mmCIF file of C-alpha atoms in Angstrom:
data_model
loop_
_atom_site.group_PDB
_atom_site.id
_atom_site.type_symbol
_atom_site.label_atom_id
_atom_site.label_comp_id
_atom_site.label_asym_id
_atom_site.label_seq_id
_atom_site.Cartn_x
_atom_site.Cartn_y
_atom_site.Cartn_z
ATOM 1 C CA UNK A 953 -0.071 -0.085 -0.016
ATOM 2 C CA UNK A 954 1.433 3.456 -1.046
ATOM 3 C CA UNK A 955 2.303 5.276 2.237
ATOM 4 C CA UNK A 956 0.170 8.224 1.424
ATOM 5 C CA UNK A 957 -2.994 6.018 1.669
ATOM 6 C CA UNK A 958 -4.403 5.230 4.978
ATOM 7 C CA UNK A 959 -5.953 2.166 6.181
ATOM 8 C CA UNK A 960 -8.514 3.944 8.047
ATOM 9 C CA UNK A 961 -12.162 3.870 7.294
ATOM 10 C CA UNK A 962 -13.200 7.272 8.904
ATOM 11 C CA UNK A 963 -14.583 9.246 6.117
ATOM 12 C CA UNK A 964 -13.363 12.504 7.567
ATOM 13 C CA UNK A 965 -9.426 11.023 7.190
ATOM 14 C CA UNK A 966 -10.323 9.729 3.738
ATOM 15 C CA UNK A 967 -11.534 12.991 2.668
ATOM 16 C CA UNK A 968 -8.536 14.851 3.931
ATOM 17 C CA UNK A 969 -6.280 12.775 2.388
ATOM 18 C CA UNK A 970 -8.058 12.959 -0.919
ATOM 19 C CA UNK A 971 -8.359 16.666 -0.813
ATOM 20 C CA UNK A 972 -4.586 16.995 -0.306
ATOM 21 C CA UNK A 973 -4.080 14.588 -3.338
ATOM 22 C CA UNK A 974 -6.128 16.793 -5.461
ATOM 23 C CA UNK A 975 -4.639 20.028 -4.300
ATOM 24 C CA UNK A 976 -1.172 18.828 -4.601
ATOM 25 C CA UNK A 977 -1.944 17.417 -8.068
ATOM 26 C CA UNK A 978 -2.610 21.205 -9.033
ATOM 27 C CA UNK A 979 0.473 22.349 -7.361
ATOM 28 C CA UNK A 980 -1.368 24.648 -5.042
ATOM 29 C CA UNK A 981 -0.632 25.511 -1.489
ATOM 30 C CA UNK A 982 -3.433 25.467 1.278
ATOM 31 C CA UNK A 983 -3.528 29.141 0.875
ATOM 32 C CA UNK A 984 -4.106 29.085 -2.861
ATOM 33 C CA UNK A 985 -7.007 26.639 -2.592
ATOM 34 C CA UNK A 986 -8.575 28.844 0.289
ATOM 35 C CA UNK A 987 -8.414 31.898 -1.722
ATOM 36 C CA UNK A 988 -9.764 30.163 -5.016
ATOM 37 C CA UNK A 989 -12.405 28.382 -3.104
ATOM 38 C CA UNK A 990 -13.487 31.028 -0.338
ATOM 39 C CA UNK A 991 -13.069 28.334 2.133
ATOM 40 C CA UNK A 992 -10.962 29.709 5.138
ATOM 41 C CA UNK A 993 -7.382 28.340 5.467
ATOM 42 C CA UNK A 994 -7.570 27.374 9.141
ATOM 43 C CA UNK A 995 -10.808 25.427 8.299
ATOM 44 C CA UNK A 996 -9.320 23.842 5.218
ATOM 45 C CA UNK A 997 -6.047 22.862 7.623
ATOM 46 C CA UNK A 998 -8.517 20.944 9.745
ATOM 47 C CA UNK A 999 -10.379 19.304 6.942
ATOM 48 C CA UNK A 1000 -7.116 18.076 5.439
ATOM 49 C CA UNK A 1001 -6.103 16.709 8.803
ATOM 50 C CA UNK A 1002 -9.228 14.896 8.956
ATOM 51 C CA UNK A 1003 -10.735 16.703 12.024
ATOM 52 C CA UNK A 1004 -13.712 18.445 10.242
ATOM 53 C CA UNK A 1005 -16.992 16.849 8.990
ATOM 54 C CA UNK A 1006 -17.207 18.965 6.116
ATOM 55 C CA UNK A 1007 -20.617 19.692 4.582
ATOM 56 C CA UNK A 1008 -22.150 19.625 1.077
ATOM 57 C CA UNK A 1009 -21.842 23.201 0.253
ATOM 58 C CA UNK A 1010 -18.117 23.342 1.167
ATOM 59 C CA UNK A 1011 -17.533 20.224 -0.668
ATOM 60 C CA UNK A 1012 -18.882 21.542 -3.746
ATOM 61 C CA UNK A 1013 -16.901 25.026 -3.263
ATOM 62 C CA UNK A 1014 -13.748 22.806 -3.054
ATOM 63 C CA UNK A 1015 -14.434 20.729 -6.011
ATOM 64 C CA UNK A 1016 -15.322 23.455 -8.153
ATOM 65 C CA UNK A 1017 -12.107 25.377 -7.121
ATOM 66 C CA UNK A 1018 -10.213 22.263 -8.073
ATOM 67 C CA UNK A 1019 -12.042 22.052 -11.422
ATOM 68 C CA UNK A 1020 -13.215 18.320 -10.455
ATOM 69 C CA UNK A 1021 -16.663 17.013 -9.914
ATOM 70 C CA UNK A 1022 -18.112 16.531 -6.193
ATOM 71 C CA UNK A 1023 -18.121 12.874 -6.755
ATOM 72 C CA UNK A 1024 -14.462 12.679 -7.668
ATOM 73 C CA UNK A 1025 -13.526 14.426 -4.355
ATOM 74 C CA UNK A 1026 -15.384 11.682 -2.607
ATOM 75 C CA UNK A 1027 -13.527 8.990 -4.485
ATOM 76 C CA UNK A 1028 -11.412 7.582 -1.754
ATOM 77 C CA UNK A 1029 -10.111 4.636 -3.098
ATOM 78 C CA UNK A 1030 -8.619 6.313 -6.191
ATOM 79 C CA UNK A 1031 -5.154 5.605 -7.010
ATOM 80 C CA UNK B 1185 -34.881 16.439 -19.871
ATOM 81 C CA UNK B 1186 -36.564 14.173 -17.915
ATOM 82 C CA UNK B 1187 -39.097 15.714 -15.402
ATOM 83 C CA UNK B 1188 -37.499 14.169 -12.367
ATOM 84 C CA UNK B 1189 -34.074 16.080 -13.220
ATOM 85 C CA UNK B 1190 -34.190 19.735 -11.755
ATOM 86 C CA UNK B 1191 -32.132 22.467 -13.645
ATOM 87 C CA UNK B 1192 -31.005 24.014 -10.171
ATOM 88 C CA UNK B 1193 -27.695 23.971 -9.694
ATOM 89 C CA UNK B 1194 -27.879 24.248 -5.683
ATOM 90 C CA UNK B 1195 -26.078 21.227 -4.304
ATOM 91 C CA UNK B 1196 -28.498 20.709 -1.745
ATOM 92 C CA UNK B 1197 -31.452 20.341 -4.131
ATOM 93 C CA UNK B 1198 -29.428 18.087 -6.339
ATOM 94 C CA UNK B 1199 -28.296 15.983 -3.420
ATOM 95 C CA UNK B 1200 -31.780 15.569 -2.463
ATOM 96 C CA UNK B 1201 -32.919 14.565 -5.755
ATOM 97 C CA UNK B 1202 -30.006 12.068 -5.943
ATOM 98 C CA UNK B 1203 -30.849 10.457 -2.616
ATOM 99 C CA UNK B 1204 -34.683 10.046 -3.610
ATOM 100 C CA UNK B 1205 -33.556 8.317 -6.870
ATOM 101 C CA UNK B 1206 -31.216 5.842 -5.061
ATOM 102 C CA UNK B 1207 -33.884 5.301 -2.470
ATOM 103 C CA UNK B 1208 -36.684 4.420 -4.718
ATOM 104 C CA UNK B 1209 -34.390 2.384 -6.950
ATOM 105 C CA UNK B 1210 -34.277 0.074 -3.627
ATOM 106 C CA UNK B 1211 -38.065 0.487 -2.981
ATOM 107 C CA UNK B 1212 -37.444 1.952 0.248
ATOM 108 C CA UNK B 1213 -39.697 4.313 2.191
ATOM 109 C CA UNK B 1214 -38.010 7.499 3.860
ATOM 110 C CA UNK B 1215 -38.868 5.445 7.149
ATOM 111 C CA UNK B 1216 -36.831 2.364 6.011
ATOM 112 C CA UNK B 1217 -33.709 4.431 5.001
ATOM 113 C CA UNK B 1218 -33.836 6.164 8.239
ATOM 114 C CA UNK B 1219 -33.858 2.697 10.005
ATOM 115 C CA UNK B 1220 -31.040 1.460 8.031
ATOM 116 C CA UNK B 1221 -28.831 4.500 8.266
ATOM 117 C CA UNK B 1222 -29.747 5.790 11.827
ATOM 118 C CA UNK B 1223 -30.336 9.270 10.184
ATOM 119 C CA UNK B 1224 -33.608 10.585 11.650
ATOM 120 C CA UNK B 1225 -36.554 10.686 9.375
ATOM 121 C CA UNK B 1226 -37.491 14.285 9.750
ATOM 122 C CA UNK B 1227 -33.994 15.188 9.074
ATOM 123 C CA UNK B 1228 -33.738 12.780 5.846
ATOM 124 C CA UNK B 1229 -36.979 14.670 4.822
ATOM 125 C CA UNK B 1230 -35.241 17.988 5.028
ATOM 126 C CA UNK B 1231 -32.185 16.542 2.948
ATOM 127 C CA UNK B 1232 -34.537 15.146 0.418
ATOM 128 C CA UNK B 1233 -36.278 18.610 -0.032
ATOM 129 C CA UNK B 1234 -32.964 20.161 -0.704
ATOM 130 C CA UNK B 1235 -33.256 22.147 2.932
ATOM 131 C CA UNK B 1236 -30.163 20.576 4.568
ATOM 132 C CA UNK B 1237 -26.458 21.051 4.115
ATOM 133 C CA UNK B 1238 -25.575 17.566 4.933
ATOM 134 C CA UNK B 1239 -22.203 16.693 6.145
ATOM 135 C CA UNK B 1240 -19.803 13.758 5.146
ATOM 136 C CA UNK B 1241 -20.548 11.461 7.945
ATOM 137 C CA UNK B 1242 -24.277 11.517 7.305
ATOM 138 C CA UNK B 1243 -23.509 11.313 3.489
ATOM 139 C CA UNK B 1244 -21.425 8.183 4.145
ATOM 140 C CA UNK B 1245 -24.173 6.452 6.559
ATOM 141 C CA UNK B 1246 -26.686 7.100 3.724
ATOM 142 C CA UNK B 1247 -24.527 5.552 1.060
ATOM 143 C CA UNK B 1248 -23.679 2.594 3.363
ATOM 144 C CA UNK B 1249 -27.256 1.902 4.038
ATOM 145 C CA UNK B 1250 -28.155 2.116 0.320
ATOM 146 C CA UNK B 1251 -25.033 -0.073 -0.615
ATOM 147 C CA UNK B 1252 -23.535 2.436 -2.937
ATOM 148 C CA UNK B 1253 -20.170 4.370 -2.445
ATOM 149 C CA UNK B 1254 -20.279 7.871 -1.316
ATOM 150 C CA UNK B 1255 -19.043 9.102 -4.784
ATOM 151 C CA UNK B 1256 -22.123 7.465 -6.455
ATOM 152 C CA UNK B 1257 -24.534 9.524 -3.831
ATOM 153 C CA UNK B 1258 -22.641 12.866 -5.157
ATOM 154 C CA UNK B 1259 -22.960 11.735 -8.966
ATOM 155 C CA UNK B 1260 -25.837 14.351 -9.556
ATOM 156 C CA UNK B 1261 -25.837 14.014 -13.568
ATOM 157 C CA UNK B 1262 -26.644 10.272 -13.385
ATOM 158 C CA UNK B 1263 -29.353 9.227 -15.553
#
């Protein structure tokens, strides 16, 4: 198993990992994603650390900023 | 456009429509989905009407109850 993939089943952790993956794919910092999405950077940090139970509207804001569909952001088992 | 598909872009409305679609595909009532998922029926009603900004953990509870992946529940443009 690649070391960036967690074995946890906590959706908050899985979502955070997926978000980091997609953000880095674009070469963006947390601050850049915060600016593009309108989601506060400190909140974003909590989401990426799996500490936040992010809701639908913010999921969609992040997806739009990253130019992916909301469903793609929830594709936890993506390689 | 099929009449069950809304032209709105509000993710809460789109999610509600998708949830109804998947629930009916299983032939389940709101009450049955509530029992299977542990999500309160009154809350579920609000989600299906697009009035709730449902968060990740509840999205995943509903997906698991419906035997679909969380990403499938966010596949808003599915036919």
